[in-house]
Tab-separated table of C-alpha atoms and ligand atoms in Angstrom:
chain	number	residue	atom	x	y	z
A	1	MET	CA	-14.970	52.686	144.619
A	2	LEU	CA	-11.352	51.524	144.856
A	3	LEU	CA	-10.324	49.447	147.876
A	4	GLY	CA	-6.987	48.482	149.433
A	5	THR	CA	-4.199	48.842	146.868
A	6	GLN	CA	-6.612	48.946	143.921
A	7	ARG	CA	-5.953	51.665	141.329
A	8	VAL	CA	-6.590	52.323	137.668
A	9	ASN	CA	-3.278	52.197	135.769
A	10	GLU	CA	-2.041	53.999	132.648
A	11	ARG	CA	-3.594	51.320	130.430
A	12	GLY	CA	-6.994	52.049	131.978
A	13	HIS	CA	-6.903	48.655	133.677
A	14	LEU	CA	-7.673	47.795	137.250
A	15	GLU	CA	-4.502	47.071	139.176
A	16	ILE	CA	-4.278	45.314	142.552
A	17	GLY	CA	-1.070	44.859	144.532
A	18	GLY	CA	0.857	46.332	141.621
A	19	CYS	CA	-0.498	43.650	139.264
A	20	ASP	CA	-2.569	44.437	136.191
A	21	VAL	CA	-5.806	42.470	136.580
A	22	VAL	CA	-6.047	41.892	132.805
A	23	ASP	CA	-2.614	40.213	132.921
A	24	LEU	CA	-3.671	38.160	135.958
A	25	ALA	CA	-6.795	36.954	134.156
A	26	ARG	CA	-4.719	35.978	131.123
A	27	ARG	CA	-2.167	34.149	133.246
A	28	PHE	CA	-4.445	32.374	135.720
A	29	GLY	CA	-7.751	32.247	133.826
A	30	THR	CA	-11.202	33.259	135.039
A	31	PRO	CA	-13.044	33.173	137.349
A	32	LEU	CA	-10.190	34.177	139.609
A	33	TYR	CA	-10.117	35.240	143.253
A	34	ILE	CA	-7.465	37.903	143.853
A	35	MET	CA	-6.346	38.630	147.426
A	36	ASP	CA	-4.521	41.873	148.214
A	37	GLU	CA	-1.770	40.901	150.655
A	38	ALA	CA	-0.738	44.409	151.690
A	39	ALA	CA	-4.354	45.275	152.493
A	40	ILE	CA	-4.789	42.122	154.605
A	41	ARG	CA	-1.592	42.833	156.516
A	42	GLU	CA	-2.585	46.439	157.050
A	43	ASN	CA	-5.933	45.412	158.491
A	44	CYS	CA	-4.224	42.947	160.844
A	45	ARG	CA	-1.923	45.708	162.091
A	46	ARG	CA	-4.702	48.243	162.366
A	47	TYR	CA	-6.741	45.843	164.508
A	48	ARG	CA	-3.773	45.141	166.762
A	49	GLU	CA	-2.758	48.767	167.102
A	50	ALA	CA	-6.232	50.269	167.330
A	51	PHE	CA	-7.249	47.967	170.172
A	52	GLY	CA	-3.787	47.446	171.691
A	53	SER	CA	-3.120	51.172	172.060
A	54	ARG	CA	-6.466	51.765	173.773
A	55	TYR	CA	-6.724	48.788	176.085
A	56	PRO	CA	-4.395	46.654	178.203
A	57	GLY	CA	-4.392	42.989	177.186
A	58	VAL	CA	-6.014	42.478	173.801
A	59	LYS	CA	-6.183	39.280	171.761
A	60	VAL	CA	-7.248	39.653	168.156
A	61	ALA	CA	-8.113	36.324	166.544
A	62	TYR	CA	-8.802	36.164	162.823
A	63	ALA	CA	-12.072	34.267	162.220
A	64	SER	CA	-10.749	31.902	159.581
A	65	LYS	CA	-14.205	30.848	158.345
A	66	ALA	CA	-14.126	34.081	156.308
A	67	PHE	CA	-11.232	32.829	154.168
A	68	LEU	CA	-8.703	30.142	154.955
A	69	CYS	CA	-5.920	28.350	153.182
A	70	THR	CA	-2.421	27.532	154.404
A	71	ALA	CA	-0.910	30.751	152.988
A	72	MET	CA	-3.560	32.822	154.764
A	73	ALA	CA	-2.733	31.052	158.037
A	74	LYS	CA	0.928	32.020	157.480
A	75	ILE	CA	0.037	35.689	157.023
A	76	VAL	CA	-2.081	35.672	160.177
A	77	GLU	CA	0.731	34.019	162.089
A	78	GLN	CA	3.310	36.514	160.819
A	79	GLU	CA	1.089	39.419	161.808
A	80	GLY	CA	0.981	38.088	165.347
A	81	LEU	CA	-2.761	37.475	165.496
A	82	TRP	CA	-4.577	34.558	167.054
A	83	MET	CA	-6.855	32.522	164.819
A	84	ASP	CA	-10.380	31.203	165.331
A	85	VAL	CA	-11.089	27.787	163.821
A	86	ALA	CA	-14.565	26.288	163.859
A	87	SER	CA	-14.173	22.736	162.614
A	88	GLY	CA	-11.714	19.880	162.416
A	89	GLY	CA	-10.984	20.947	158.828
A	90	GLU	CA	-10.090	24.514	159.748
A	91	LEU	CA	-7.990	23.183	162.626
A	92	TYR	CA	-6.250	20.758	160.266
A	93	THR	CA	-5.449	23.589	157.836
A	94	ALA	CA	-3.951	25.612	160.681
A	95	ARG	CA	-1.857	22.610	161.720
A	96	VAL	CA	-0.588	21.987	158.190
A	97	ALA	CA	0.502	25.639	158.083
A	98	ALA	CA	2.222	25.076	161.467
A	99	PHE	CA	0.088	27.807	163.035
A	100	PRO	CA	1.055	28.003	166.726
A	101	ALA	CA	-1.441	25.904	168.679
A	102	GLU	CA	-1.418	28.234	171.654
A	103	ARG	CA	-2.829	31.029	169.480
A	104	LEU	CA	-5.823	29.022	168.241
A	105	VAL	CA	-9.387	29.459	169.471
A	106	PHE	CA	-11.624	26.474	168.740
A	107	HIS	CA	-15.326	27.095	168.126
A	108	GLY	CA	-18.442	25.141	167.263
A	109	ASN	CA	-21.923	24.470	168.607
A	110	ASN	CA	-21.643	20.748	167.930
A	111	LYS	CA	-17.994	19.781	168.038
A	112	SER	CA	-17.603	16.051	167.654
A	113	GLU	CA	-15.671	13.984	170.136
A	114	GLY	CA	-13.039	13.526	167.406
A	115	GLU	CA	-12.726	17.265	166.895
A	116	LEU	CA	-12.369	17.919	170.627
A	117	GLN	CA	-9.715	15.220	170.755
A	118	GLU	CA	-7.835	16.849	167.866
A	119	ALA	CA	-8.000	20.213	169.624
A	120	LEU	CA	-6.617	18.679	172.815
A	121	ASP	CA	-3.898	16.804	170.922
A	122	TYR	CA	-2.718	19.940	169.173
A	123	GLY	CA	-2.993	21.928	172.401
A	124	VAL	CA	-5.166	24.804	171.156
A	125	GLY	CA	-5.039	27.932	173.293
A	126	ARG	CA	-8.772	28.210	173.946
A	127	ILE	CA	-11.763	25.971	173.431
A	128	VAL	CA	-15.008	27.926	173.374
A	129	VAL	CA	-17.514	25.639	175.060
A	130	ASP	CA	-20.995	25.990	173.613
A	131	SER	CA	-23.165	23.654	175.736
A	132	MET	CA	-23.384	21.698	178.993
A	133	GLU	CA	-22.938	18.415	177.112
A	134	GLU	CA	-19.737	19.667	175.576
A	135	LEU	CA	-18.433	20.820	178.945
A	136	GLU	CA	-18.887	17.373	180.487
A	137	ARG	CA	-17.460	15.651	177.421
A	138	LEU	CA	-14.421	17.915	177.271
A	139	SER	CA	-13.735	17.371	180.957
A	140	ARG	CA	-13.761	13.605	180.415
A	141	LEU	CA	-11.559	13.752	177.303
A	142	ALA	CA	-9.062	16.145	178.872
A	143	THR	CA	-8.854	14.110	182.077
A	144	ASP	CA	-8.304	10.882	180.099
A	145	ALA	CA	-5.511	12.594	178.150
A	146	GLY	CA	-3.969	13.998	181.339
A	147	LYS	CA	-4.504	17.544	180.045
A	148	THR	CA	-6.269	20.701	181.121
A	149	ALA	CA	-8.431	22.556	178.597
A	150	ASP	CA	-8.427	26.357	178.785
A	151	ILE	CA	-11.987	27.315	178.034
A	152	LEU	CA	-14.192	30.281	177.344
A	153	LEU	CA	-17.937	29.865	177.692
A	154	ARG	CA	-20.028	30.995	174.731
A	155	CYS	CA	-22.815	33.202	176.073
A	156	THR	CA	-25.875	34.689	174.418
A	157	PRO	CA	-26.455	38.176	175.722
A	158	GLY	CA	-30.035	38.206	174.395
A	159	ILE	CA	-29.979	41.111	171.997
A	160	ASP	CA	-31.036	41.329	168.414
A	161	PRO	CA	-28.639	42.972	165.980
A	162	HIS	CA	-30.221	44.488	162.907
A	163	THR	CA	-28.647	42.416	160.205
A	164	HIS	CA	-29.772	39.662	157.859
A	165	ARG	CA	-31.718	37.006	159.797
A	166	ARG	CA	-29.296	34.269	158.720
A	167	ILE	CA	-26.270	36.002	160.232
A	168	ARG	CA	-27.827	37.006	163.575
A	169	THR	CA	-26.572	35.130	166.623
A	170	GLY	CA	-26.813	37.305	169.737
A	171	GLN	CA	-30.510	36.824	170.444
A	172	GLU	CA	-31.871	34.388	173.090
A	173	ASP	CA	-33.540	32.179	170.505
A	174	THR	CA	-30.392	30.731	168.936
A	175	LYS	CA	-28.579	27.434	168.627
A	176	PHE	CA	-25.399	29.073	169.922
A	177	GLY	CA	-24.105	29.288	173.464
A	178	LEU	CA	-25.909	29.552	176.775
A	179	GLY	CA	-28.208	32.365	177.837
A	180	VAL	CA	-27.042	35.071	180.214
A	181	LYS	CA	-30.567	36.140	181.116
A	182	SER	CA	-31.909	32.610	181.624
A	183	GLY	CA	-29.123	31.723	184.066
A	184	ALA	CA	-27.901	28.849	181.873
A	185	ALA	CA	-24.505	30.485	181.327
A	186	LEU	CA	-23.927	30.998	185.060
A	187	LYS	CA	-24.837	27.386	185.772
A	188	ALA	CA	-22.309	26.207	183.212
A	189	ILE	CA	-19.597	28.379	184.741
A	190	GLN	CA	-20.324	26.976	188.196
A	191	ARG	CA	-20.039	23.481	186.741
A	192	ALA	CA	-16.847	24.341	184.814
A	193	ARG	CA	-15.207	25.411	188.078
A	194	GLU	CA	-15.897	22.012	189.637
A	195	LEU	CA	-14.920	19.808	186.729
A	196	PRO	CA	-11.473	18.227	186.424
A	197	GLY	CA	-9.493	18.917	183.261
A	198	ILE	CA	-11.175	22.310	182.782
A	199	HIS	CA	-9.665	25.725	183.390
A	200	PHE	CA	-12.343	28.395	183.081
A	201	ARG	CA	-10.702	31.483	181.568
A	202	GLY	CA	-13.619	33.636	180.577
A	203	VAL	CA	-16.699	34.403	178.564
A	204	HIS	CA	-17.405	34.806	174.886
A	205	CYS	CA	-20.184	36.230	172.785
A	206	HIS	CA	-20.665	36.907	169.092
A	207	ILE	CA	-23.773	38.816	168.168
A	208	GLY	CA	-23.918	38.922	164.381
A	209	SER	CA	-22.124	39.871	161.225
A	210	GLN	CA	-21.904	42.774	158.733
A	211	LEU	CA	-22.955	45.290	161.396
A	212	LEU	CA	-22.671	48.830	160.093
A	213	ASN	CA	-22.462	50.543	163.479
A	214	ALA	CA	-21.192	49.595	166.929
A	215	ASP	CA	-24.553	49.952	168.735
A	216	THR	CA	-25.248	46.254	169.243
A	217	HIS	CA	-21.678	45.595	170.345
A	218	LEU	CA	-22.061	48.297	172.983
A	219	GLU	CA	-25.314	46.731	174.180
A	220	ALA	CA	-23.598	43.345	174.353
A	221	ILE	CA	-20.713	44.818	176.340
A	222	GLU	CA	-23.085	46.299	178.903
A	223	ILE	CA	-24.790	42.938	179.386
A	224	MET	CA	-21.523	41.016	179.492
A	225	ALA	CA	-19.926	43.453	181.969
A	226	GLY	CA	-22.992	43.029	184.186
A	227	PHE	CA	-22.534	39.301	183.831
A	228	LEU	CA	-18.901	39.558	184.979
A	229	ARG	CA	-20.228	41.047	188.206
A	230	THR	CA	-22.848	38.315	188.579
A	231	ILE	CA	-20.144	35.685	188.088
A	232	ARG	CA	-17.949	37.318	190.712
A	233	ASP	CA	-20.792	37.735	193.179
A	234	GLU	CA	-22.121	34.208	192.717
A	235	THR	CA	-18.854	32.286	192.464
A	236	GLY	CA	-16.152	34.590	193.787
A	237	GLN	CA	-14.323	34.182	190.502
A	238	THR	CA	-12.719	37.100	188.689
A	239	VAL	CA	-13.124	36.578	184.967
A	240	GLU	CA	-9.797	36.861	183.144
A	241	GLU	CA	-11.046	37.208	179.587
A	242	MET	CA	-14.013	38.569	177.721
A	243	ASN	CA	-14.225	37.909	173.993
A	244	ILE	CA	-16.811	39.838	172.037
A	245	GLY	CA	-16.501	38.033	168.715
A	246	GLY	CA	-16.487	39.636	165.292
A	247	GLY	CA	-19.169	41.416	163.360
A	248	LEU	CA	-17.806	44.700	162.032
A	249	GLY	CA	-19.231	45.338	158.563
A	250	ILE	CA	-17.441	46.336	155.364
A	251	ARG	CA	-18.107	48.370	152.217
A	252	TYR	CA	-19.895	46.293	149.633
A	253	LEU	CA	-21.244	49.412	147.937
A	254	PRO	CA	-19.679	52.874	147.715
A	255	GLU	CA	-22.452	54.276	149.942
A	256	HIS	CA	-21.780	51.837	152.800
A	257	ARG	CA	-20.159	53.598	155.737
A	258	PRO	CA	-19.107	51.099	158.415
A	259	PRO	CA	-17.068	52.485	161.306
A	260	SER	CA	-13.321	52.372	160.687
A	261	ILE	CA	-11.362	49.822	162.721
A	262	GLU	CA	-10.108	52.733	164.849
A	263	GLU	CA	-13.606	54.129	165.453
A	264	PHE	CA	-14.801	50.642	166.309
A	265	ALA	CA	-11.899	50.165	168.745
A	266	GLU	CA	-12.548	53.548	170.361
A	267	ALA	CA	-16.229	52.757	170.887
A	268	LEU	CA	-15.730	49.220	172.184
A	269	THR	CA	-12.749	49.747	174.467
A	270	GLY	CA	-14.354	52.879	175.926
A	271	GLU	CA	-17.540	50.975	176.691
A	272	VAL	CA	-15.724	48.021	178.288
A	273	LYS	CA	-13.803	50.378	180.587
A	274	ARG	CA	-16.901	52.411	181.456
A	275	ARG	CA	-19.117	49.419	182.163
A	276	CYS	CA	-16.499	47.516	184.151
A	277	GLU	CA	-15.990	50.567	186.308
A	278	GLU	CA	-19.736	51.037	186.699
A	279	TYR	CA	-20.171	47.399	187.741
A	280	GLY	CA	-17.040	47.423	189.889
A	281	VAL	CA	-15.273	44.533	188.184
A	282	ASP	CA	-11.620	44.210	187.150
A	283	LEU	CA	-10.890	44.861	183.499
A	284	PRO	CA	-10.755	41.520	181.727
A	285	GLN	CA	-8.450	40.850	178.805
A	286	LEU	CA	-10.363	41.710	175.675
A	287	GLY	CA	-10.768	39.241	172.830
A	288	LEU	CA	-11.953	40.012	169.304
A	289	GLU	CA	-12.646	37.779	166.334
A	290	PRO	CA	-12.887	39.772	163.136
A	291	GLY	CA	-13.375	37.809	159.949
A	292	ARG	CA	-15.110	39.864	157.288
A	293	SER	CA	-13.534	43.179	158.304
A	294	LEU	CA	-10.014	41.712	158.031
A	295	VAL	CA	-10.291	40.192	154.560
A	296	GLY	CA	-13.597	41.149	152.929
A	297	GLU	CA	-12.467	44.307	151.154
A	298	CYS	CA	-9.128	42.660	150.294
A	299	GLY	CA	-10.658	40.220	147.810
A	300	THR	CA	-11.798	40.784	144.226
A	301	THR	CA	-13.242	38.177	141.874
A	302	VAL	CA	-12.599	38.506	138.153
A	303	TYR	CA	-14.920	36.944	135.598
A	304	GLU	CA	-15.083	37.017	131.832
A	305	ILE	CA	-18.282	38.353	130.326
A	306	GLY	CA	-19.979	36.044	127.830
A	307	VAL	CA	-23.548	36.254	126.579
A	308	ILE	CA	-25.318	39.609	126.783
A	309	LYS	CA	-29.100	39.600	126.375
A	310	ASP	CA	-31.348	42.587	125.925
A	311	VAL	CA	-34.678	41.387	127.324
A	312	PRO	CA	-37.932	43.356	127.003
A	313	ILE	CA	-39.734	43.647	130.362
A	314	ALA	CA	-43.099	45.004	131.448
A	315	GLU	CA	-41.782	47.395	134.092
A	316	GLU	CA	-39.800	50.551	133.550
A	317	PRO	CA	-37.466	51.091	131.710
A	318	GLY	CA	-38.920	48.415	129.443
A	319	ARG	CA	-35.756	46.350	129.008
A	320	ARG	CA	-33.173	44.574	131.055
A	321	LEU	CA	-29.638	43.889	129.933
A	322	TYR	CA	-28.583	40.505	131.305
A	323	VAL	CA	-24.804	40.201	131.342
A	324	SER	CA	-23.642	36.637	131.965
A	325	ILE	CA	-20.318	35.800	133.555
A	326	ASP	CA	-18.325	32.568	133.659
A	327	GLY	CA	-18.984	31.966	137.381
A	328	GLY	CA	-21.904	32.544	139.701
A	329	MET	CA	-23.480	31.097	142.805
A	330	SER	CA	-20.869	28.338	143.075
A	331	ASP	CA	-18.040	30.822	143.661
A	332	ASN	CA	-20.224	33.410	145.454
A	333	PRO	CA	-23.439	32.096	147.010
A	334	ARG	CA	-24.023	35.229	149.105
A	335	PRO	CA	-26.522	37.012	146.838
A	336	GLN	CA	-28.670	33.856	146.860
A	337	LEU	CA	-28.308	33.189	150.573
A	338	TYR	CA	-28.404	36.635	152.122
A	339	ASP	CA	-29.605	38.959	149.347
A	340	ALA	CA	-26.074	40.313	149.460
A	341	VAL	CA	-25.202	43.300	147.296
A	342	TYR	CA	-21.949	43.898	145.424
A	343	HIS	CA	-20.213	46.559	143.405
A	344	CYS	CA	-18.398	45.813	140.156
A	345	LEU	CA	-16.352	47.419	137.412
A	346	LEU	CA	-14.843	46.426	134.105
A	347	ALA	CA	-11.225	45.530	134.862
A	348	ASN	CA	-10.080	46.119	131.259
A	349	ARG	CA	-11.977	49.439	130.900
A	350	ALA	CA	-11.738	50.757	134.439
A	351	GLY	CA	-11.229	54.369	133.350
A	352	GLU	CA	-14.430	54.555	131.285
A	353	VAL	CA	-17.682	56.180	132.299
A	354	ASP	CA	-20.380	53.952	133.801
A	355	SER	CA	-23.100	54.452	131.225
A	356	THR	CA	-25.307	51.378	131.213
A	357	VAL	CA	-27.543	49.725	133.781
A	358	VAL	CA	-27.040	45.960	133.665
A	359	THR	CA	-27.905	42.871	135.663
A	360	ILE	CA	-25.016	40.502	136.202
A	361	ALA	CA	-26.051	36.858	135.946
A	362	GLY	CA	-24.157	33.700	136.797
A	363	LYS	CA	-23.877	30.649	134.577
A	364	HIS	CA	-25.705	28.152	136.768
A	365	CYS	CA	-28.877	26.359	135.769
A	366	GLU	CA	-31.078	28.614	137.834
A	367	THR	CA	-31.603	32.324	138.208
A	368	ASP	CA	-28.398	33.134	140.013
A	369	LEU	CA	-28.273	36.880	139.676
A	370	MET	CA	-25.099	38.215	141.214
A	371	ILE	CA	-25.710	41.961	140.972
A	372	GLN	CA	-29.000	43.565	140.011
A	373	ASP	CA	-29.242	46.905	138.264
A	374	THR	CA	-25.689	48.155	138.510
A	375	LYS	CA	-24.009	50.672	136.226
A	376	ILE	CA	-20.919	49.868	134.138
A	377	PRO	CA	-19.645	50.972	130.702
A	378	MET	CA	-21.616	49.279	127.879
A	379	PRO	CA	-20.121	45.773	128.135
A	380	GLN	CA	-19.009	43.442	125.364
A	381	ALA	CA	-18.309	39.730	125.350
A	382	GLY	CA	-14.719	39.208	126.449
A	383	ASP	CA	-14.663	42.139	128.893
A	384	LEU	CA	-13.449	41.322	132.385
A	385	LEU	CA	-15.791	41.996	135.269
A	386	ALA	CA	-14.206	42.639	138.669
A	387	VAL	CA	-16.579	42.134	141.598
A	388	GLN	CA	-15.263	43.845	144.708
A	389	SER	CA	-15.331	42.993	148.426
A	390	THR	CA	-15.358	39.254	147.804
A	391	GLY	CA	-12.518	38.405	150.203
A	392	ALA	CA	-14.768	37.055	152.962
A	393	TYR	CA	-17.266	34.190	152.760
A	394	ASN	CA	-16.857	33.686	149.019
A	395	GLN	CA	-14.062	31.181	148.396
A	396	SER	CA	-14.735	29.659	151.825
A	397	MET	CA	-18.383	29.036	150.875
A	398	ALA	CA	-17.780	27.994	147.270
A	399	SER	CA	-19.276	24.778	145.944
A	400	ASN	CA	-19.112	22.609	142.859
A	401	TYR	CA	-22.762	23.158	141.931
A	402	ASN	CA	-23.364	22.101	138.320
A	403	ARG	CA	-19.922	20.526	138.650
A	404	LEU	CA	-18.125	23.792	138.103
A	405	THR	CA	-14.509	23.692	139.198
A	406	ARG	CA	-13.695	26.038	142.062
A	407	PRO	CA	-11.556	29.027	141.003
A	408	PRO	CA	-7.966	29.504	142.126
A	409	VAL	CA	-6.818	32.159	144.588
A	410	VAL	CA	-3.910	34.381	143.703
A	411	LEU	CA	-2.114	36.491	146.297
A	412	VAL	CA	-0.799	39.775	144.934
A	413	SER	CA	1.724	42.159	146.459
A	414	GLY	CA	4.311	44.610	145.134
A	415	GLY	CA	3.815	43.514	141.533
A	416	HIS	CA	4.117	39.789	142.362
A	417	ALA	CA	1.332	37.279	141.987
A	418	ASP	CA	1.439	33.837	143.590
A	419	LEU	CA	-1.128	31.088	143.384
A	420	ILE	CA	-2.132	30.141	146.923
A	421	VAL	CA	-5.019	27.863	145.949
A	422	GLU	CA	-4.916	26.033	142.613
A	423	ARG	CA	-7.877	25.895	140.254
A	424	GLU	CA	-9.759	22.635	140.599
A	425	THR	CA	-9.647	20.337	137.587
A	426	TYR	CA	-12.308	18.141	136.033
A	427	ALA	CA	-10.327	15.234	137.472
A	428	ASP	CA	-10.767	16.722	140.964
A	429	LEU	CA	-14.516	16.692	140.387
A	430	VAL	CA	-14.640	12.930	140.042
A	431	ALA	CA	-11.719	12.093	142.334
A	432	GLN	CA	-13.999	10.983	145.198
A	433	ASP	CA	-16.591	9.295	142.976
A	434	ARG	CA	-16.789	5.510	142.992
A	435	ILE	CA	-18.805	3.269	140.668
A	436	PRO	CA	-19.943	0.132	142.520
A	437	GLU	CA	-19.173	-3.115	140.690
A	438	ARG	CA	-22.856	-3.815	140.093
A	439	LEU	CA	-23.242	-0.590	138.109
A	440	LYS	CA	-20.314	-1.238	135.822
A	441	ALA	CA	-21.359	-1.801	132.220
A	442	GLU	CA	-19.822	-5.281	131.984
A	443	ALA	CA	-21.776	-6.489	135.008
A	444	ARG	CA	-25.114	-5.191	133.829
A	445	GLU	CA	-27.774	-6.485	131.495
A	446	PRO	CA	-28.698	-3.785	128.993
A	447	VAL	CA	-32.063	-2.188	129.762
A	448	ALA	CA	-34.697	-3.126	127.185
A	449	VAL	CA	-36.143	-0.038	125.570
B	501	LIG	N1	-16.635	34.675	165.823
B	501	LIG	C1	-17.635	33.793	165.735
B	501	LIG	C2	-17.904	32.909	166.850
B	501	LIG	C3	-18.412	33.729	164.575
B	501	LIG	O1	-19.408	32.861	164.497
B	501	LIG	C4	-18.117	34.600	163.491
B	501	LIG	C5	-18.904	34.545	162.263
B	501	LIG	C6	-17.046	35.497	163.625
B	501	LIG	C7	-16.336	35.510	164.816
B	501	LIG	C8	-16.640	36.436	162.535
B	501	LIG	O2	-17.619	37.347	162.227
B	501	LIG	P1	-17.339	38.521	161.174
B	501	LIG	O3	-16.281	39.438	161.748
B	501	LIG	O4	-16.863	37.886	159.920
B	501	LIG	O5	-18.647	39.186	161.027
B	501	LIG	N2	-21.529	33.415	155.895
B	501	LIG	C9	-22.058	34.681	156.362
B	501	LIG	C10	-21.377	35.146	157.627
B	501	LIG	C11	-21.510	34.175	158.759
B	501	LIG	C12	-20.735	34.613	159.970
B	501	LIG	C13	-20.623	33.490	160.927
B	501	LIG	N3	-19.855	33.750	162.090
B	501	LIG	C14	-21.931	35.721	155.265
B	501	LIG	O6	-21.478	35.382	154.174
B	501	LIG	O7	-22.330	36.854	155.451
């Protein structure tokens, strides 16, 4: 499986964005996150064109939780997309990159007063209100600041997408949003229309992530279009915007077949038009918030292989080859959290036949298996392992577990490679640590042994 601009070059090495991955590993060290700029930009354009050519009034917002740094915010801005931020920290990053405030969508089920204030100060384009409490609080803060907040109301359509239980959000039993079926969402809209400092612009829903067909999105659209009619009938208000979140899946394995962005656009825009006509409501502007499907396949992580252990086991085939890499669950926690699967290849021997079944293990002090029973050429210590489709929810979810330093991110394009996130140093690891006076050696009686 080769993704984006990946190819195998004359030296038999994996190449991304015109850069030889073996050279990148030598120059920047391992583990290393590599982001394929041309592939990211192409996905941004495909989203805009696929939806824009099929539907009047589309806003595509990149869900920055998937991967964010200031350079990424610049790319999103240049491609003309909106951006979804879901915390004060993501908002701050957008601000530092001078991302246009009016193209920001601010999310969160428990935004603090400080975060709401920051969003109002910067003048974000949309605040997605997630609860009654937040609605009242935002009204007060906006009124005090002499501002009006443009809001969408996060709704739960009450459907259950078939994806990992930890990345499901559309069902009734969720911490997110307000229920359509229970009437809670309608009540909040009625309240939003009365409150000062609030301009109700529309509704929002996000049903889940890594969805490999559009079925649940279509179900959500039917429910939301019906809700647009209820809103109109009950309040007289025509809803300007309907945002249906993100969720489109990607290829983690060669056999994964998610819909293309164009197929996804065709299915969704067709359904919105059909259902709005059926329910007799005006077509709202359509909002989307892709995260994974914009950047997931555009990222590759490169590790160096170290210890290889041939372990006898009771089950067939009687042995397991554990191949340890110099990273693990700190740079990619997804296998541990969601039983996520990945595909890998040897970056320095990319042209060779996959002959050996191996289990890729991380270097943490627990059983952090990254890929189980995958086939690669018989590996040796010093080989470079490239794990594909790591562009979303890897770097953004990385930790310092076992006090590993977080890897750098390099952006590659047209044979150029630029560091966009530096590797953390040991000094970074202790930069926030403080030793209270009373623990300092001078101030302490030695413990008798
Ligand atoms: N909009 C909202 C409101 C969201 O909560 C999310 C993702 C998205 C958009 C983008 O969804 P996407 O297009 O990426 O599926 N850490 C998990 C994924 C959590 C997704 C959370 N929300 C993972 O690694 O699989």
